[in-house]
Structures are given as structure tokens and as C-alpha cells.
CSV table of C-alpha atoms in Angstrom, one decimal:
chain,number,residue,atom,x,y,z
M,1,MET,CA,0.0,0.0,0.0
M,2,GLU,CA,1.3,3.4,-0.8
M,3,THR,CA,2.0,5.3,2.4
M,4,THR,CA,-0.5,8.1,2.9
M,5,THR,CA,-0.6,10.5,5.8
M,6,ASN,CA,-3.7,10.8,8.0
M,7,ALA,CA,-4.0,14.4,7.0
M,8,THR,CA,-3.9,13.6,3.3
M,9,VAL,CA,-6.4,10.9,3.5
M,10,SER,CA,-8.7,12.9,5.7
M,11,ARG,CA,-8.5,16.0,3.4
M,12,PHE,CA,-9.2,13.9,0.3
M,13,VAL,CA,-12.2,12.3,1.9
M,14,SER,CA,-13.5,15.6,3.2
M,15,GLU,CA,-13.2,17.2,-0.2
M,16,THR,CA,-14.8,14.4,-2.2
M,17,TRP,CA,-17.0,12.3,0.0
M,18,ASN,CA,-20.3,13.7,-1.1
M,19,THR,CA,-19.5,14.4,-4.8
M,20,THR,CA,-21.4,12.0,-7.2
M,21,PRO,CA,-18.8,12.3,-10.0
M,22,TRP,CA,-16.0,11.0,-7.7
M,23,MET,CA,-18.2,8.1,-6.6
M,24,GLN,CA,-19.1,7.2,-10.1
M,25,ARG,CA,-15.4,7.4,-11.1
M,26,SER,CA,-14.3,5.2,-8.2
M,27,PHE,CA,-17.0,2.6,-9.1
M,28,SER,CA,-16.2,2.7,-12.8
M,29,GLU,CA,-12.5,2.4,-12.3
M,30,ALA,CA,-12.9,-0.6,-10.1
M,31,LYS,CA,-15.2,-2.2,-12.6
M,32,ALA,CA,-12.7,-1.7,-15.3
M,33,ARG,CA,-10.0,-3.3,-13.2
M,34,SER,CA,-12.2,-6.3,-12.3
M,35,GLY,CA,-13.1,-6.9,-16.0
M,36,SER,CA,-9.5,-6.6,-17.2
M,37,GLY,CA,-8.1,-9.6,-15.5
M,38,ALA,CA,-6.4,-7.6,-12.8
M,39,PRO,CA,-6.0,-9.3,-9.4
M,40,VAL,CA,-9.1,-9.2,-7.2
M,41,ARG,CA,-8.5,-7.3,-4.0
M,42,ILE,CA,-11.4,-7.6,-1.5
M,43,GLY,CA,-12.0,-4.9,0.9
M,44,LEU,CA,-14.1,-5.5,4.0
M,45,ALA,CA,-16.0,-2.5,5.4
M,46,LEU,CA,-17.5,-2.9,8.8
M,47,GLY,CA,-20.3,-0.7,10.2
M,48,GLY,CA,-21.0,0.4,13.8
M,49,GLY,CA,-23.5,-1.0,16.3
M,50,PHE,CA,-21.8,-0.9,19.7
M,51,ALA,CA,-22.3,-4.4,21.4
M,52,ARG,CA,-23.9,-5.7,18.2
M,53,GLY,CA,-20.6,-5.2,16.5
M,54,ILE,CA,-19.5,-8.5,18.0
M,55,ALA,CA,-21.3,-10.0,15.0
M,56,HIS,CA,-18.4,-8.8,12.8
M,57,ALA,CA,-16.2,-11.4,14.6
M,58,GLY,CA,-18.5,-14.2,13.4
M,59,ILE,CA,-18.2,-13.0,9.8
M,60,LEU,CA,-14.4,-12.9,10.0
M,61,ARG,CA,-14.4,-16.4,11.4
M,62,VAL,CA,-16.3,-17.8,8.4
M,63,LEU,CA,-14.2,-15.8,5.9
M,64,ASP,CA,-11.1,-17.3,7.4
M,65,GLN,CA,-12.5,-20.8,7.5
M,66,TYR,CA,-13.3,-20.5,3.7
M,67,ARG,CA,-9.9,-18.9,3.0
M,68,ILE,CA,-11.4,-15.7,1.6
M,69,HIS,CA,-8.4,-13.4,1.4
M,70,ILE,CA,-9.0,-9.9,2.6
M,71,HIS,CA,-6.8,-7.2,1.1
M,72,CYS,CA,-7.8,-4.4,3.4
M,73,VAL,CA,-10.4,-3.7,6.2
M,74,THR,CA,-12.1,-0.5,7.3
M,75,GLY,CA,-14.4,0.3,10.2
M,76,ILE,CA,-16.6,2.7,12.0
M,77,SER,CA,-17.3,2.6,15.8
M,78,ALA,CA,-17.5,-1.0,16.9
M,79,GLY,CA,-16.5,-2.0,13.4
M,80,ALA,CA,-13.3,0.0,13.8
M,81,ILE,CA,-12.3,-2.0,16.9
M,82,VAL,CA,-12.9,-5.4,15.1
M,83,ALA,CA,-11.2,-4.1,11.9
M,84,ALA,CA,-8.1,-2.9,13.8
M,85,ALA,CA,-7.8,-6.1,15.7
M,86,TYR,CA,-8.0,-8.2,12.5
M,87,ALA,CA,-5.7,-5.9,10.5
M,88,SER,CA,-3.1,-6.0,13.3
M,89,GLY,CA,-2.9,-9.8,13.2
M,90,ALA,CA,-5.2,-10.9,16.0
M,91,THR,CA,-6.7,-14.2,15.2
M,92,THR,CA,-10.5,-14.5,14.7
M,93,GLU,CA,-10.6,-16.7,17.9
M,94,GLU,CA,-8.8,-14.0,19.9
M,95,ILE,CA,-11.3,-11.4,18.6
M,96,LEU,CA,-14.2,-13.7,19.4
M,97,SER,CA,-12.9,-14.3,22.9
M,98,ALA,CA,-12.5,-10.6,23.5
M,99,GLY,CA,-16.0,-9.9,22.2
M,100,CYS,CA,-17.6,-12.6,24.3
M,101,SER,CA,-15.9,-11.4,27.5
M,102,MET,CA,-16.4,-7.7,26.9
M,103,ARG,CA,-18.6,-5.5,29.1
M,104,PHE,CA,-19.6,-1.9,29.0
M,105,GLY,CA,-16.8,-1.0,31.5
M,106,ASP,CA,-14.2,-2.1,29.0
M,107,VAL,CA,-15.1,0.7,26.6
M,108,GLY,CA,-16.3,3.5,28.9
M,109,ARG,CA,-16.9,4.8,32.4
M,110,PHE,CA,-19.7,7.1,33.5
M,111,ARG,CA,-18.0,10.5,33.9
M,112,PRO,CA,-20.6,13.3,33.2
M,113,GLY,CA,-19.1,16.4,31.6
M,114,ARG,CA,-20.1,19.3,29.5
M,115,LEU,CA,-19.7,17.3,26.2
M,116,GLY,CA,-20.8,13.9,27.2
M,117,LEU,CA,-21.8,11.4,29.9
M,118,ILE,CA,-19.2,8.7,29.4
M,119,GLY,CA,-15.4,8.9,29.0
M,120,SER,CA,-13.7,6.3,26.8
M,121,GLN,CA,-10.2,6.3,28.3
M,122,THR,CA,-10.7,2.7,29.5
M,123,MET,CA,-11.0,1.7,25.9
M,124,LYS,CA,-7.3,2.1,25.5
M,125,GLY,CA,-6.7,-0.8,27.8
M,126,LEU,CA,-9.0,-3.0,25.8
M,127,LEU,CA,-7.2,-2.0,22.5
M,128,GLU,CA,-3.8,-2.5,23.9
M,129,ARG,CA,-4.6,-6.0,25.0
M,130,LEU,CA,-6.4,-6.9,21.7
M,131,LEU,CA,-4.3,-5.3,19.0
M,132,LYS,CA,-1.0,-6.8,17.9
M,133,ALA,CA,0.2,-3.5,16.5
M,134,GLN,CA,-0.8,0.1,17.4
M,135,ARG,CA,0.3,2.0,14.3
M,136,PHE,CA,-1.3,2.0,10.8
M,137,GLU,CA,2.0,1.3,9.1
M,138,GLU,CA,2.6,-1.8,11.2
M,139,MET,CA,-0.6,-3.5,10.3
M,140,ARG,CA,-0.6,-6.9,8.7
M,141,ILE,CA,-3.1,-5.6,6.0
M,142,PRO,CA,-4.1,-2.0,5.2
M,143,LEU,CA,-6.5,-0.5,7.8
M,144,GLY,CA,-8.8,2.5,7.6
M,145,VAL,CA,-10.7,4.1,10.5
M,146,MET,CA,-13.5,6.6,10.0
M,147,ALA,CA,-14.5,9.3,12.5
M,148,THR,CA,-16.3,12.7,12.0
M,149,ASP,CA,-15.0,16.2,12.5
M,150,LEU,CA,-17.5,17.7,14.9
M,151,ALA,CA,-16.7,21.3,13.9
M,152,THR,CA,-17.1,20.8,10.1
M,153,GLY,CA,-19.3,17.8,9.9
M,154,GLU,CA,-16.9,16.2,7.4
M,155,PRO,CA,-15.5,12.7,7.5
M,156,ALA,CA,-12.2,12.2,9.2
M,157,ALA,CA,-10.4,9.2,7.7
M,158,PHE,CA,-7.3,7.7,9.2
M,159,ALA,CA,-5.0,5.3,7.3
M,160,GLY,CA,-1.4,4.8,6.1
M,161,THR,CA,0.6,6.1,9.0
M,162,GLY,CA,0.2,7.2,12.6
M,163,GLU,CA,-1.1,5.6,15.9
M,164,VAL,CA,-4.5,3.9,15.8
M,165,LEU,CA,-5.8,4.1,19.4
M,166,GLU,CA,-7.1,7.7,19.4
M,167,PRO,CA,-8.7,7.4,15.9
M,168,ILE,CA,-10.6,4.3,17.1
M,169,ARG,CA,-11.7,6.0,20.3
M,170,ALA,CA,-12.9,8.9,18.2
M,171,SER,CA,-14.8,6.6,15.8
M,172,CYS,CA,-16.6,5.2,18.8
M,173,ALA,CA,-17.5,8.5,20.4
M,174,TYR,CA,-21.3,8.3,20.1
M,175,PRO,CA,-22.6,11.9,20.4
M,176,GLY,CA,-24.5,12.8,23.5
M,177,LEU,CA,-23.3,9.6,25.2
M,178,PHE,CA,-19.5,9.4,24.8
M,179,GLN,CA,-17.4,12.5,25.2
M,180,PRO,CA,-15.8,13.7,21.9
M,181,VAL,CA,-12.1,12.9,21.4
M,182,SER,CA,-9.6,15.7,20.7
M,183,HIS,CA,-7.0,14.5,18.2
M,184,GLY,CA,-4.8,16.3,15.7
M,185,GLY,CA,-6.3,19.7,16.5
M,186,ARG,CA,-9.8,18.5,15.9
M,187,LEU,CA,-12.7,17.4,18.0
M,188,LEU,CA,-13.9,14.1,16.7
M,189,VAL,CA,-17.0,12.0,17.1
M,190,ASP,CA,-18.6,8.7,15.8
M,191,GLY,CA,-17.8,8.0,12.2
M,192,ALA,CA,-21.5,7.0,11.7
M,193,MET,CA,-22.3,10.7,11.6
M,194,SER,CA,-20.6,10.8,8.2
M,195,THR,CA,-21.4,7.4,6.6
M,196,GLY,CA,-23.1,4.2,7.6
M,197,VAL,CA,-20.3,1.9,6.2
M,198,PRO,CA,-16.8,3.0,5.1
M,199,ALA,CA,-16.9,1.3,1.8
M,200,ALA,CA,-15.4,4.2,-0.2
M,201,LEU,CA,-12.4,4.2,2.2
M,202,ALA,CA,-11.8,0.6,1.3
M,203,ARG,CA,-11.6,1.6,-2.3
M,204,GLN,CA,-9.0,4.2,-1.4
M,205,LEU,CA,-7.0,1.5,0.3
M,206,GLY,CA,-6.8,-0.4,-3.0
M,207,ALA,CA,-9.8,-2.7,-2.9
M,208,THR,CA,-11.2,-3.7,-6.3
M,209,HIS,CA,-14.3,-5.2,-4.7
M,210,VAL,CA,-15.9,-4.3,-1.4
M,211,ILE,CA,-18.0,-6.4,1.0
M,212,SER,CA,-20.0,-4.1,3.2
M,213,VAL,CA,-21.3,-5.2,6.6
M,214,PRO,CA,-24.0,-2.9,8.0
M,215,LEU,CA,-25.7,-3.9,11.3
M,216,PRO,CA,-29.5,-3.4,10.9
M,217,PRO,CA,-31.0,-1.2,13.6
M,218,ALA,CA,-32.7,-2.8,16.6
M,219,ASN,CA,-36.5,-2.6,16.2
M,220,PRO,CA,-36.5,0.7,14.3
M,221,CYS,CA,-40.3,1.1,14.4
M,222,ALA,CA,-40.6,0.6,18.2
M,223,ALA,CA,-41.5,3.7,20.1
M,224,PRO,CA,-38.5,5.0,22.2
M,225,ASN,CA,-38.9,5.0,26.0
M,226,ASN,CA,-35.7,6.7,27.1
M,227,MET,CA,-33.4,9.5,26.0
M,228,PHE,CA,-30.8,7.2,24.5
M,229,GLN,CA,-33.4,5.4,22.3
M,230,VAL,CA,-34.4,8.8,21.0
M,231,VAL,CA,-30.8,9.7,20.1
M,232,SER,CA,-30.4,6.2,18.6
M,233,ARG,CA,-33.5,6.6,16.4
M,234,CYS,CA,-32.2,9.9,15.2
M,235,PHE,CA,-29.0,8.2,14.2
M,236,GLN,CA,-30.9,5.5,12.3
M,237,ILE,CA,-32.8,8.2,10.4
M,238,LEU,CA,-29.5,10.0,9.6
M,239,GLN,CA,-27.8,6.9,8.4
M,240,SER,CA,-30.6,6.0,6.1
M,241,ARG,CA,-29.7,9.2,4.2
M,242,PHE,CA,-26.2,7.9,3.6
M,243,GLU,CA,-27.3,4.4,2.4
M,244,ASN,CA,-27.1,5.1,-1.3
M,245,ALA,CA,-23.6,6.6,-1.0
M,246,TRP,CA,-22.0,3.5,0.6
M,247,ARG,CA,-24.0,1.1,-1.5
M,248,SER,CA,-22.7,2.7,-4.7
M,249,GLU,CA,-19.2,1.6,-3.6
M,250,THR,CA,-20.3,-1.9,-2.6
M,251,ASP,CA,-20.3,-5.2,-4.5
M,252,LEU,CA,-21.8,-7.4,-1.8
M,253,VAL,CA,-23.8,-6.6,1.4
M,254,ILE,CA,-23.7,-9.0,4.3
M,255,ALA,CA,-26.2,-7.9,7.0
M,256,PRO,CA,-26.3,-10.1,10.1
M,257,ASP,CA,-29.8,-10.3,11.6
M,258,VAL,CA,-29.2,-8.5,14.9
M,259,ARG,CA,-32.4,-6.5,14.9
M,260,GLY,CA,-33.6,-8.2,18.1
M,261,VAL,CA,-30.5,-7.3,20.1
M,262,ASP,CA,-30.1,-4.0,22.0
M,263,TRP,CA,-27.1,-1.7,21.6
M,264,ASN,CA,-25.6,-2.6,24.9
M,265,ALA,CA,-26.4,-6.3,25.1
M,266,PHE,CA,-22.8,-7.5,25.6
M,267,GLY,CA,-24.2,-10.6,27.4
M,268,ARG,CA,-25.7,-11.8,24.2
M,269,ALA,CA,-22.3,-12.1,22.5
M,270,PRO,CA,-22.6,-15.8,21.5
M,271,GLU,CA,-25.9,-15.1,19.8
M,272,LEU,CA,-24.3,-12.1,17.9
M,273,VAL,CA,-21.4,-14.2,16.8
M,274,GLN,CA,-23.8,-16.9,15.5
M,275,ALA,CA,-25.8,-14.2,13.5
M,276,GLY,CA,-22.5,-13.1,11.9
M,277,GLU,CA,-21.5,-16.6,11.0
M,278,ALA,CA,-24.9,-17.4,9.5
M,279,ALA,CA,-24.9,-14.3,7.3
M,280,ALA,CA,-21.4,-15.0,6.1
M,281,ARG,CA,-22.0,-18.6,5.3
M,282,ALA,CA,-25.1,-17.7,3.3
M,283,SER,CA,-22.9,-15.4,1.2
M,284,ILE,CA,-19.8,-17.7,0.6
M,285,SER,CA,-21.1,-19.0,-2.7
M,286,LYS,CA,-21.6,-15.5,-4.0
M,287,ILE,CA,-18.2,-14.4,-2.8
M,288,ARG,CA,-16.5,-17.3,-4.5
M,289,GLU,CA,-18.5,-16.9,-7.7
M,290,ARG,CA,-18.5,-13.2,-8.1
M,291,LEU,CA,-15.7,-11.7,-6.0
M,292,ALA,CA,-13.0,-14.4,-5.7
M,293,PRO,CA,-13.1,-16.6,-8.8
M,294,PRO,CA,-10.1,-18.6,-10.2
M,295,ALA,CA,-7.4,-16.5,-11.7
M,296,ALA,CA,-8.4,-17.5,-15.3
M,297,ALA,CA,-12.0,-16.3,-14.8
M,298,PRO,CA,-12.2,-12.5,-14.2
M,299,ALA,CA,-15.0,-11.6,-11.8
M,300,PRO,CA,-18.0,-9.8,-13.1
M,301,PHE,CA,-18.6,-6.6,-11.2
M,302,LEU,CA,-22.2,-7.0,-9.9
M,303,GLN,CA,-24.2,-5.3,-7.2
M,304,MET,CA,-25.7,-8.0,-4.9
M,305,GLU,CA,-27.2,-8.0,-1.5
M,306,MET,CA,-28.1,-10.3,1.4
M,307,ALA,CA,-31.7,-10.0,2.6
M,308,TYR,CA,-32.0,-9.0,6.2
């Protein structure tokens, strides 16, 4: 991967993220590469979902079992934690073990302040134990982490070089709940404020084909009964506005059915892992046929989707 500074990547994303011509160009260029016999490079883009992000570990386990090679991985919020662990060289079993033993206290502590209710300093301990490397340039495969600049509202993408812990904390800083993270002269919050799934970032990291993994919202039609559920529902509405953008950069969508699991249900980790595994296994034939064919048979570039 060509080394790219955080500032360069972030500036590029900020300037081009919402421009349709750029998206069409990225999509058409990848299509041309895939149809020309060029090597297939699969990028995996993981969405957020707090505790429900444990389902990503189930997806990775199945991809590893079926020897689906991942060229690069990008993530938002909980997806950023799993993406960083995998990119650093942590095994899927290590990620699964960490996910199944994780509790709320591992990612945040109640510390009310002017900008949020929960501080995420404790997340550093979790990341230091889980990650095999703590700098982007030391990762086993290219890693991208997406946060949002609170001042400008623009995406803040991190990749190439630099330390990873603060960008991950920033990507997980759910507004109103977690305190924003100050990093690089900017105040950063959850990457989900910018996009639902960082598929375009995977393209920038060299992927010719992108598998996107959104986590469907929990009971989106249910009436909220507390402040957090109101904020969460607002997020769901906001993210629905981004859906066409990340789907235009996606070749295959794998959506684990986690709709019945609450945002903070860490105790249901085994169920979340099973949901990820089931969704991934249901997509293996499509991945092999469309995204990872034998070298002599170039892959058609088709838009496909798993039903929720």
C-alpha cells in the first residue's frame, strides 16, 4: 500500500466524499480493473453498532474458514475495533474471545461532563490487549478508520501512518453519550455521523471489490422509551440518508440479523457471533463466484445484497 498520511487521506475524503462524480469514477475504475483480469483485492467495510458489532467477529471467522483473502479492512465505531484487531494480526478466535468477554466498562466509564456522559479512556486498555500493532504502518493488512470532525461535519479518515488508538476512540464517540475525542487539533465523534459503512475508504486503500457489513437497527419502528433510544433513532434516520452513498461503492452486502439485540447487550455475544456466522456462510457461494473466482476467470462486477 502506498503510504498516505492521515491528513492527506482525511483531506481527500472531506473534499470528495459527497460528490457524485467522484463516486461514479471510483466505481467505474474498479469495474474496469475487475473486468480486465487484474488481481481481485477484496476490501471489508464494517459498520457500527456498539455491542452488536460483535457479529463482525462471526463474519471474520467464516471468511477465514473458507480462506477468503481480505486485502484491506475499514471500520466505524465497533466495526473499527474489530477491523483494527483483524488488521493487526489478531486471530479470529482472539477477537471472538475478547468480544464474548467484553462488558460496558471495557469501553467507557460514567463521567458526566459538558460534552458527554461517558469517558472512553478505558477503551485504551482493551485495545492495547487486543491489538498486535498500534500504528497503521505496522498493520498486517491496510486498515482504515473513519470518524467525524465535529466542527465541520466532514468525515475524518485515518489510514497509512500514525497511531491507531485515538482514531478508534474517536470513531466510537457516540454523540451525547460518549465525550468527543480531541485528536490532531480536531474534535472528533462517531464515524457514523458521516457514513453508515466506510466502503469508499476501502476503495481508497486499494480494494477492487468491497464487501460491506451494516448492522440493521434494533426494532426501528418501536416507540422509544428513554433519551438514549431517541438519540439512537435519530442516528438511524440520519444513516438512512447515507445508504445510497456507501451502497454505490459496494459489491456485496452481508447484513447479520441482529435486529432483536439491544445496543448494549454484551451478554448476548454468542448469539451475535452466530448471527454473523450465519450471514457470512449464506454469502460464501456469492463471494467465491463473483468476488474471488479462479485467476483464469475474471470476476463480473455486480451489485448484490443479502436480505436482512
